[in-house]
Short mmCIF file of C-alpha atoms in Angstrom, two decimals:
data_model
loop_
_atom_site.label_atom_id
_atom_site.label_comp_id
_atom_site.label_asym_id
_atom_site.label_seq_id
_atom_site.Cartn_x
_atom_site.Cartn_y
_atom_site.Cartn_z
CA UNK A 11 0.08 0.29 0.02
CA UNK A 12 0.69 3.40 -0.54
CA UNK A 13 0.57 6.63 0.97
CA UNK A 14 -3.56 6.97 -0.12
CA UNK A 15 -4.95 3.64 0.61
CA UNK A 16 -8.74 3.41 -0.32
CA UNK A 17 -10.62 0.29 1.01
CA UNK A 18 -14.54 -0.62 1.96
CA UNK A 19 -15.84 -1.28 5.36
CA UNK A 20 -19.04 -3.64 5.81
CA UNK A 21 -21.61 -2.11 7.54
CA UNK A 22 -24.01 -3.96 10.09
CA UNK A 23 -27.14 -5.90 10.10
CA UNK A 24 -29.32 -7.55 12.11
CA UNK A 25 -29.64 -11.46 12.28
CA UNK A 26 -33.12 -13.80 12.49
CA UNK A 27 -32.56 -17.01 13.44
CA UNK A 28 -35.61 -18.09 11.28
CA UNK A 29 -37.81 -19.45 14.53
CA UNK A 30 -38.59 -17.03 17.09
CA UNK A 31 -36.67 -13.72 15.92
CA UNK A 32 -38.54 -11.21 14.17
CA UNK A 33 -39.64 -7.27 15.05
CA UNK A 34 -42.96 -5.64 15.13
CA UNK A 35 -44.67 -2.63 15.30
CA UNK A 36 -48.42 -1.99 16.19
CA UNK A 37 -50.27 -0.88 13.09
CA UNK A 38 -51.27 2.98 12.56
CA UNK A 39 -52.39 5.55 10.36
CA UNK A 40 -49.40 6.38 8.51
CA UNK A 41 -48.34 2.71 7.99
CA UNK A 42 -51.20 2.62 5.85
CA UNK A 43 -50.54 3.09 2.06
CA UNK A 44 -54.29 3.04 0.67
CA UNK A 45 -55.05 5.07 -2.64
CA UNK A 46 -51.00 6.16 -2.48
CA UNK A 47 -47.86 5.12 -4.27
CA UNK A 48 -45.69 2.75 -2.45
CA UNK A 49 -42.22 1.40 -2.15
CA UNK A 50 -39.87 -0.75 -0.45
CA UNK A 51 -36.05 -1.48 -0.75
CA UNK A 52 -33.68 -3.31 1.40
CA UNK A 53 -30.81 -5.63 1.68
CA UNK A 54 -31.26 -9.35 2.72
CA UNK A 55 -28.62 -12.04 3.20
CA UNK A 56 -30.42 -15.61 3.53
CA UNK A 57 -28.52 -17.87 5.40
CA UNK A 58 -31.01 -20.75 4.61
CA UNK A 59 -34.46 -21.18 3.34
CA UNK A 60 -37.10 -23.77 2.63
CA UNK A 61 -40.27 -22.96 1.18
CA UNK A 62 -41.43 -19.20 1.92
CA UNK A 63 -40.27 -16.61 4.34
CA UNK A 64 -41.71 -13.09 4.98
CA UNK A 65 -38.96 -10.30 4.52
CA UNK A 66 -41.15 -7.37 5.34
CA UNK A 67 -45.02 -7.00 5.66
CA UNK A 68 -48.38 -6.04 6.73
CA UNK A 69 -50.35 -9.00 6.46
CA UNK A 70 -52.29 -11.12 8.56
CA UNK A 71 -55.43 -13.64 8.27
CA UNK A 72 -58.21 -13.65 5.75
CA UNK A 73 -59.59 -10.17 6.22
CA UNK A 74 -56.79 -8.46 7.43
CA UNK A 75 -54.15 -8.53 4.67
CA UNK A 76 -52.20 -5.62 3.07
CA UNK A 77 -49.33 -6.44 1.59
CA UNK A 78 -46.13 -8.63 2.20
CA UNK A 79 -42.84 -8.81 0.60
CA UNK A 80 -41.86 -12.58 0.53
CA UNK A 81 -38.43 -14.60 -0.34
CA UNK A 82 -39.36 -18.18 -2.06
CA UNK A 83 -37.32 -20.95 -2.60
CA UNK A 84 -38.91 -24.23 -4.89
CA UNK A 85 -37.53 -26.37 -6.72
CA UNK A 86 -34.29 -24.64 -6.47
CA UNK A 87 -35.72 -21.26 -7.63
CA UNK A 88 -35.33 -18.71 -5.19
CA UNK A 89 -37.21 -15.11 -6.23
CA UNK A 90 -38.96 -12.29 -4.44
CA UNK A 91 -42.53 -12.46 -3.92
CA UNK A 92 -44.52 -9.32 -3.73
CA UNK A 93 -48.24 -9.08 -2.81
CA UNK A 94 -50.87 -6.57 -2.06
CA UNK A 95 -54.54 -6.81 -1.46
CA UNK A 96 -57.42 -4.42 -1.98
CA UNK A 97 -60.22 -5.77 -0.13
CA UNK A 98 -58.14 -7.48 3.03
CA UNK A 99 -59.28 -11.18 1.33
CA UNK A 100 -58.04 -11.31 -1.69
CA UNK A 101 -55.02 -10.99 -3.42
CA UNK A 102 -52.17 -10.38 -6.29
CA UNK A 103 -49.46 -11.96 -5.90
CA UNK A 104 -46.02 -11.21 -8.37
CA UNK A 105 -43.80 -13.90 -9.14
CA UNK A 106 -41.14 -13.63 -11.40
CA UNK A 107 -40.75 -17.23 -12.37
CA UNK A 108 -36.89 -16.63 -12.31
CA UNK A 109 -34.05 -17.92 -10.19
CA UNK A 110 -32.75 -14.41 -9.23
CA UNK A 111 -31.47 -15.02 -5.40
CA UNK A 112 -28.65 -17.16 -3.75
CA UNK A 113 -28.32 -18.05 0.05
CA UNK A 114 -25.54 -16.20 2.07
CA UNK A 115 -25.23 -13.91 -0.33
CA UNK A 116 -26.14 -10.08 0.03
CA UNK A 117 -29.09 -9.32 -2.47
CA UNK A 118 -30.91 -5.43 -2.76
CA UNK A 119 -34.54 -5.99 -2.84
CA UNK A 120 -37.16 -3.46 -4.01
CA UNK A 121 -40.69 -3.41 -4.66
CA UNK A 122 -42.97 -1.03 -5.31
CA UNK A 123 -46.85 -0.02 -6.20
CA UNK A 124 -47.85 2.45 -9.00
CA UNK A 125 -51.32 3.48 -7.78
CA UNK A 126 -52.47 5.18 -11.08
CA UNK A 127 -51.40 2.11 -13.24
CA UNK A 128 -52.61 -0.55 -10.84
CA UNK A 129 -48.85 -1.90 -11.87
CA UNK A 130 -47.09 -4.14 -8.99
CA UNK A 131 -42.83 -4.66 -9.42
CA UNK A 132 -40.45 -6.20 -8.10
CA UNK A 133 -36.24 -6.25 -8.77
CA UNK A 134 -33.31 -7.67 -7.34
CA UNK A 135 -29.64 -5.97 -7.73
CA UNK A 136 -31.34 -3.26 -10.04
CA UNK A 137 -31.67 -5.69 -12.57
CA UNK A 138 -34.55 -7.08 -14.54
CA UNK A 139 -37.95 -5.49 -13.52
CA UNK A 140 -41.02 -7.89 -12.99
CA UNK A 141 -44.53 -6.22 -12.91
CA UNK A 142 -47.83 -7.46 -12.81
CA UNK A 143 -51.33 -5.69 -13.51
CA UNK A 144 -53.61 -5.50 -10.40
CA UNK A 145 -56.16 -3.83 -11.44
CA UNK A 146 -56.20 -2.48 -7.73
CA UNK A 147 -57.01 1.38 -6.89
CA UNK A 148 -55.85 1.03 -3.26
CA UNK A 149 -54.40 -1.41 -0.34
CA UNK A 150 -56.44 -2.48 2.20
CA UNK A 151 -55.90 -0.84 5.72
CA UNK A 152 -55.72 -3.43 7.72
CA UNK A 153 -55.06 -3.85 11.56
CA UNK A 154 -52.50 -6.07 11.39
CA UNK A 155 -48.67 -5.14 12.99
CA UNK A 156 -46.04 -4.01 10.77
CA UNK A 157 -43.18 -6.69 11.29
CA UNK A 158 -39.87 -7.19 9.58
CA UNK A 159 -38.79 -10.69 9.31
CA UNK A 160 -41.80 -12.29 9.57
CA UNK A 161 -45.62 -11.91 8.61
CA UNK A 162 -49.12 -12.46 10.40
CA UNK A 163 -47.73 -12.44 14.34
CA UNK A 164 -44.19 -14.11 13.64
CA UNK A 165 -45.15 -16.80 10.85
CA UNK A 166 -42.55 -17.90 7.96
CA UNK A 167 -39.62 -15.98 9.46
CA UNK A 168 -36.39 -15.16 7.81
CA UNK A 169 -33.13 -17.14 8.58
CA UNK A 170 -30.65 -14.83 7.66
CA UNK A 171 -29.55 -11.12 8.18
CA UNK A 172 -31.74 -7.74 7.06
CA UNK A 173 -30.23 -3.94 7.09
CA UNK A 174 -30.93 -0.64 5.52
CA UNK A 175 -34.70 -0.91 5.19
CA UNK A 176 -36.46 1.92 3.70
CA UNK A 177 -40.43 2.30 3.37
CA UNK A 178 -41.81 5.15 1.15
CA UNK A 179 -45.78 5.72 1.00
CA UNK A 180 -46.78 8.70 -1.38
CA UNK A 181 -43.95 7.68 -3.95
CA UNK A 182 -41.32 5.05 -4.65
CA UNK A 183 -38.20 5.69 -5.39
CA UNK A 184 -37.09 5.45 -9.57
CA UNK A 185 -34.70 3.46 -11.41
CA UNK A 186 -31.73 6.13 -10.83
CA UNK A 187 -32.52 6.29 -7.06
CA UNK A 188 -32.63 2.75 -6.64
CA UNK A 189 -29.51 2.45 -8.47
CA UNK A 190 -28.10 4.68 -5.81
CA UNK A 191 -29.67 2.85 -2.91
CA UNK A 192 -27.92 -0.15 -4.64
CA UNK A 193 -24.69 2.29 -4.42
CA UNK A 194 -22.72 -0.51 -6.67
CA UNK A 195 -23.27 -3.15 -3.89
CA UNK A 196 -22.05 -1.00 -1.10
CA UNK A 197 -25.50 0.80 0.38
CA UNK A 198 -26.49 4.00 1.75
CA UNK A 199 -26.75 5.02 5.30
CA UNK A 200 -29.14 7.43 6.64
CA UNK A 201 -26.71 10.13 6.92
CA UNK A 202 -25.88 9.46 3.34
CA UNK A 203 -29.14 9.64 1.85
CA UNK A 204 -30.10 12.08 -0.75
CA UNK A 205 -32.70 14.64 0.48
CA UNK A 206 -34.51 13.27 -3.18
CA UNK A 207 -34.84 10.19 -1.49
CA UNK A 208 -36.06 11.49 2.05
CA UNK A 209 -39.35 12.64 0.43
CA UNK A 210 -42.25 10.37 1.49
CA UNK A 211 -39.51 7.94 3.53
CA UNK A 212 -41.78 7.17 6.30
CA UNK A 213 -39.21 4.84 8.00
CA UNK A 214 -35.67 3.90 7.37
CA UNK A 215 -34.51 0.98 9.70
CA UNK A 216 -30.54 1.03 9.56
CA UNK A 217 -29.99 -2.27 11.52
CA UNK A 218 -26.75 -0.88 13.31
CA UNK A 219 -27.81 -2.04 16.74
CA UNK A 220 -26.23 -4.92 18.65
CA UNK A 221 -29.54 -6.37 20.00
CA UNK A 222 -32.78 -5.25 20.95
CA UNK A 223 -35.67 -3.16 19.09
CA UNK A 224 -35.13 -2.07 15.47
CA UNK A 225 -34.64 1.63 15.59
CA UNK A 226 -35.86 3.77 12.96
CA UNK A 227 -33.08 6.21 12.29
CA UNK A 228 -35.62 8.98 11.90
CA UNK A 229 -36.76 8.03 15.44
CA UNK A 230 -40.40 7.90 14.68
CA UNK A 231 -41.08 4.03 14.14
CA UNK A 232 -39.00 1.73 16.06
CA UNK A 233 -40.16 -2.00 15.98
CA UNK A 234 -39.89 -3.90 19.14
CA UNK A 235 -37.66 -7.24 18.96
CA UNK A 236 -39.51 -11.03 19.55
CA UNK A 237 -37.26 -13.32 20.26
CA UNK A 238 -33.46 -12.22 20.44
CA UNK A 239 -32.57 -11.11 17.30
CA UNK A 240 -28.57 -10.24 16.92
CA UNK A 241 -26.15 -8.73 14.57
CA UNK A 242 -23.75 -9.62 12.23
CA UNK A 243 -21.88 -7.92 9.40
CA UNK A 244 -23.51 -6.02 6.42
CA UNK A 245 -22.79 -5.15 2.74
CA UNK A 246 -20.14 -2.59 2.21
CA UNK A 247 -21.13 0.74 3.39
CA UNK A 248 -18.75 3.34 2.34
CA UNK A 249 -15.14 3.92 1.06
CA UNK A 250 -12.36 4.69 3.58
CA UNK A 251 -9.49 6.85 3.08
CA UNK A 252 -5.73 6.49 4.78
CA UNK A 253 -3.76 9.78 3.62
CA UNK A 254 -0.79 8.59 5.48
CA UNK A 255 1.47 5.76 4.71
CA UNK A 256 0.66 2.71 6.64
CA UNK A 257 3.97 2.14 8.16
CA UNK A 258 6.48 4.57 10.00
CA UNK A 259 7.03 7.49 7.79
CA UNK A 260 10.25 8.95 6.36
CA UNK A 261 11.49 11.42 6.65
CA UNK A 262 10.28 11.69 10.08
CA UNK A 263 6.82 13.02 11.26
CA UNK A 264 6.21 16.89 11.89
CA UNK A 265 10.30 17.61 10.17
CA UNK A 266 9.94 20.87 8.81
CA UNK A 267 9.88 21.68 5.01
CA UNK A 268 11.07 21.49 2.40
CA UNK A 269 12.24 18.15 2.42
CA UNK A 270 13.30 16.33 -1.20
CA UNK A 271 11.07 13.61 -2.46
CA UNK A 272 8.55 13.63 -0.08
CA UNK A 273 4.81 14.31 -0.15
CA UNK A 274 2.96 16.09 3.00
CA UNK A 275 -0.17 14.72 3.84
CA UNK A 276 -2.61 15.62 6.98
CA UNK A 277 -4.43 13.11 8.48
CA UNK A 278 -8.40 13.58 9.35
CA UNK A 279 -8.95 10.81 11.73
CA UNK A 280 -6.23 9.50 14.44
CA UNK A 281 -6.57 5.92 13.41
CA UNK A 282 -6.96 3.93 10.53
CA UNK A 283 -7.33 0.36 9.61
CA UNK A 284 -7.04 -1.08 13.06
CA UNK A 285 -3.95 0.80 13.53
CA UNK A 286 -2.94 3.70 15.72
CA UNK A 287 -1.96 7.15 13.82
CA UNK A 288 -1.49 9.33 16.98
CA UNK A 289 -3.48 12.36 17.34
CA UNK A 290 -6.02 13.89 14.88
CA UNK A 291 -4.60 16.06 11.73
CA UNK A 292 -1.15 15.05 12.41
CA UNK A 293 1.64 15.60 9.55
CA UNK A 294 2.87 12.70 7.93
CA UNK A 295 5.68 13.13 5.31
CA UNK A 296 6.30 9.60 3.30
CA UNK A 297 8.62 9.49 0.95
CA UNK A 298 7.77 10.43 -2.76
CA UNK A 299 7.95 6.87 -4.01
CA UNK A 300 5.33 5.93 -2.01
CA UNK A 301 3.05 8.01 -4.13
CA UNK A 302 2.04 6.78 -7.33
CA UNK A 303 0.19 8.72 -9.85
CA UNK A 304 -2.74 6.17 -9.73
CA UNK A 305 -2.47 6.97 -5.97
CA UNK A 306 -3.51 10.90 -7.09
CA UNK A 307 -5.91 10.03 -9.13
CA UNK A 308 -7.86 7.67 -6.93
CA UNK A 309 -7.43 10.86 -3.98
CA UNK A 310 -8.67 13.26 -6.65
CA UNK A 311 -12.08 11.07 -7.27
CA UNK A 312 -12.02 10.24 -3.39
CA UNK A 313 -11.85 14.12 -2.72
CA UNK A 314 -14.79 15.07 -5.53
CA UNK A 315 -17.15 12.63 -3.12
CA UNK A 316 -16.34 13.20 -0.07
CA UNK A 317 -14.66 16.64 0.50
CA UNK A 318 -15.85 19.75 1.86
CA UNK A 319 -18.33 17.23 4.27
CA UNK A 320 -20.22 16.43 0.70
CA UNK A 321 -20.47 12.63 2.19
CA UNK A 322 -19.79 11.45 5.50
CA UNK A 323 -17.18 8.78 5.38
CA UNK A 324 -15.96 5.82 7.81
CA UNK A 325 -12.70 4.81 9.92
CA UNK A 326 -12.28 1.42 11.45
CA UNK A 327 -10.70 1.36 14.87
CA UNK A 328 -8.62 -1.03 16.65
CA UNK A 329 -11.73 -2.51 18.75
CA UNK A 330 -13.32 -3.21 15.36
CA UNK A 331 -15.88 -0.47 15.76
CA UNK A 332 -16.76 1.98 12.93
CA UNK A 333 -16.05 5.95 12.92
CA UNK A 334 -18.38 8.04 10.42
CA UNK A 335 -16.65 11.40 10.41
CA UNK A 336 -16.75 13.87 7.56
CA UNK A 337 -13.79 16.18 6.13
CA UNK A 338 -15.03 19.94 6.33
CA UNK A 339 -11.83 20.92 4.43
CA UNK A 340 -12.35 22.87 1.21
CA UNK A 341 -8.84 21.84 0.63
CA UNK A 342 -6.44 19.55 2.32
CA UNK A 343 -2.82 21.18 1.62
CA UNK A 344 -0.71 18.34 0.38
CA UNK A 345 2.94 19.75 -0.92
CA UNK A 346 4.72 17.76 -3.98
CA UNK A 347 8.44 18.48 -5.18
CA UNK A 348 8.97 16.50 -8.52
CA UNK A 349 10.86 17.89 -11.34
CA UNK A 350 8.69 19.56 -14.19
CA UNK A 351 5.41 17.48 -12.81
CA UNK A 352 2.54 18.93 -10.83
CA UNK A 353 -0.06 16.71 -9.59
CA UNK A 354 -3.40 18.44 -8.84
CA UNK A 355 -4.57 17.30 -5.47
CA UNK A 356 -7.34 18.72 -4.03
CA UNK A 357 -5.68 21.34 -4.69
CA UNK A 358 -2.01 21.14 -4.00
CA UNK A 359 1.08 23.89 -3.29
CA UNK A 360 3.91 23.43 -5.30
CA UNK A 361 7.00 24.18 -2.70
CA UNK A 362 10.00 24.02 -4.94
CA UNK A 363 11.09 22.28 -7.86
CA UNK A 364 13.40 20.18 -7.69
CA UNK A 365 15.17 17.13 -8.97
#
């Protein structure tokens, strides 16, 4: 690794045992869809599946049905199923009929209903969109609990992990927004959701808790744990930047400039990649040979996304916890000295032209 090291961190997820673990919240008006657009996006990783499991639902016995997103395994075909009801009894069930998922693999699921067209949709990992004409003009306002990881009071529970669950009523994420949510397999967090995706977002259950209830990041709709749901690694959540060389710098730390064949970097976090780096904003001067044009290109791309607090990013601490931080600076001063070469580094200051 050179002076600029980029890597990704795994987020957290809630783990369910497939028998007694799930989350629920009593029904209330704000959780009723009615004659509105409606969408669900979340990440799921199944440890095992036989038959059908309910990933997220507001679905009870006959007369008390509204909607449910399932995953089904029949004859080796693993696929999501989406069901809605207009009268609480009869249902419209969307079945892609294609093997779309695997166990022990993170998948980004999206399901939505367009009230104007009456069309129901589902897709996996922002791939092919499958649809069903329901003929419905509204979704039944039932009294069944809102449940995560099960349906109808703990039935057909999930054996696996769930995280980053978003529920929209009044609109649904469009194709570009679903791609944003998937984020090339890294997902988004509550803190990195664009403003447009917060519109009509009823709840966002990040799954970052170690145990206990599944908390809504907006603070409005926490869901109570049944059984003893745990915690486990989730999909990647964000890029991480290490500005300083991972080994002992040479020349030494805090040596005054100018220093030949070197680059200056100011750390913006006290630790990186489970290795103590000393206090925040420490100055390091790794040798120029530790810097490559590829590093500079990566740095510029990183800075365009995370610089000036545009988005939070993450540092991994020695105790394996994750620290969410921002780079409030509009620039980080990095001084290059190399004959007839000037790399643009967010921006940089040429100290002297040597070599």
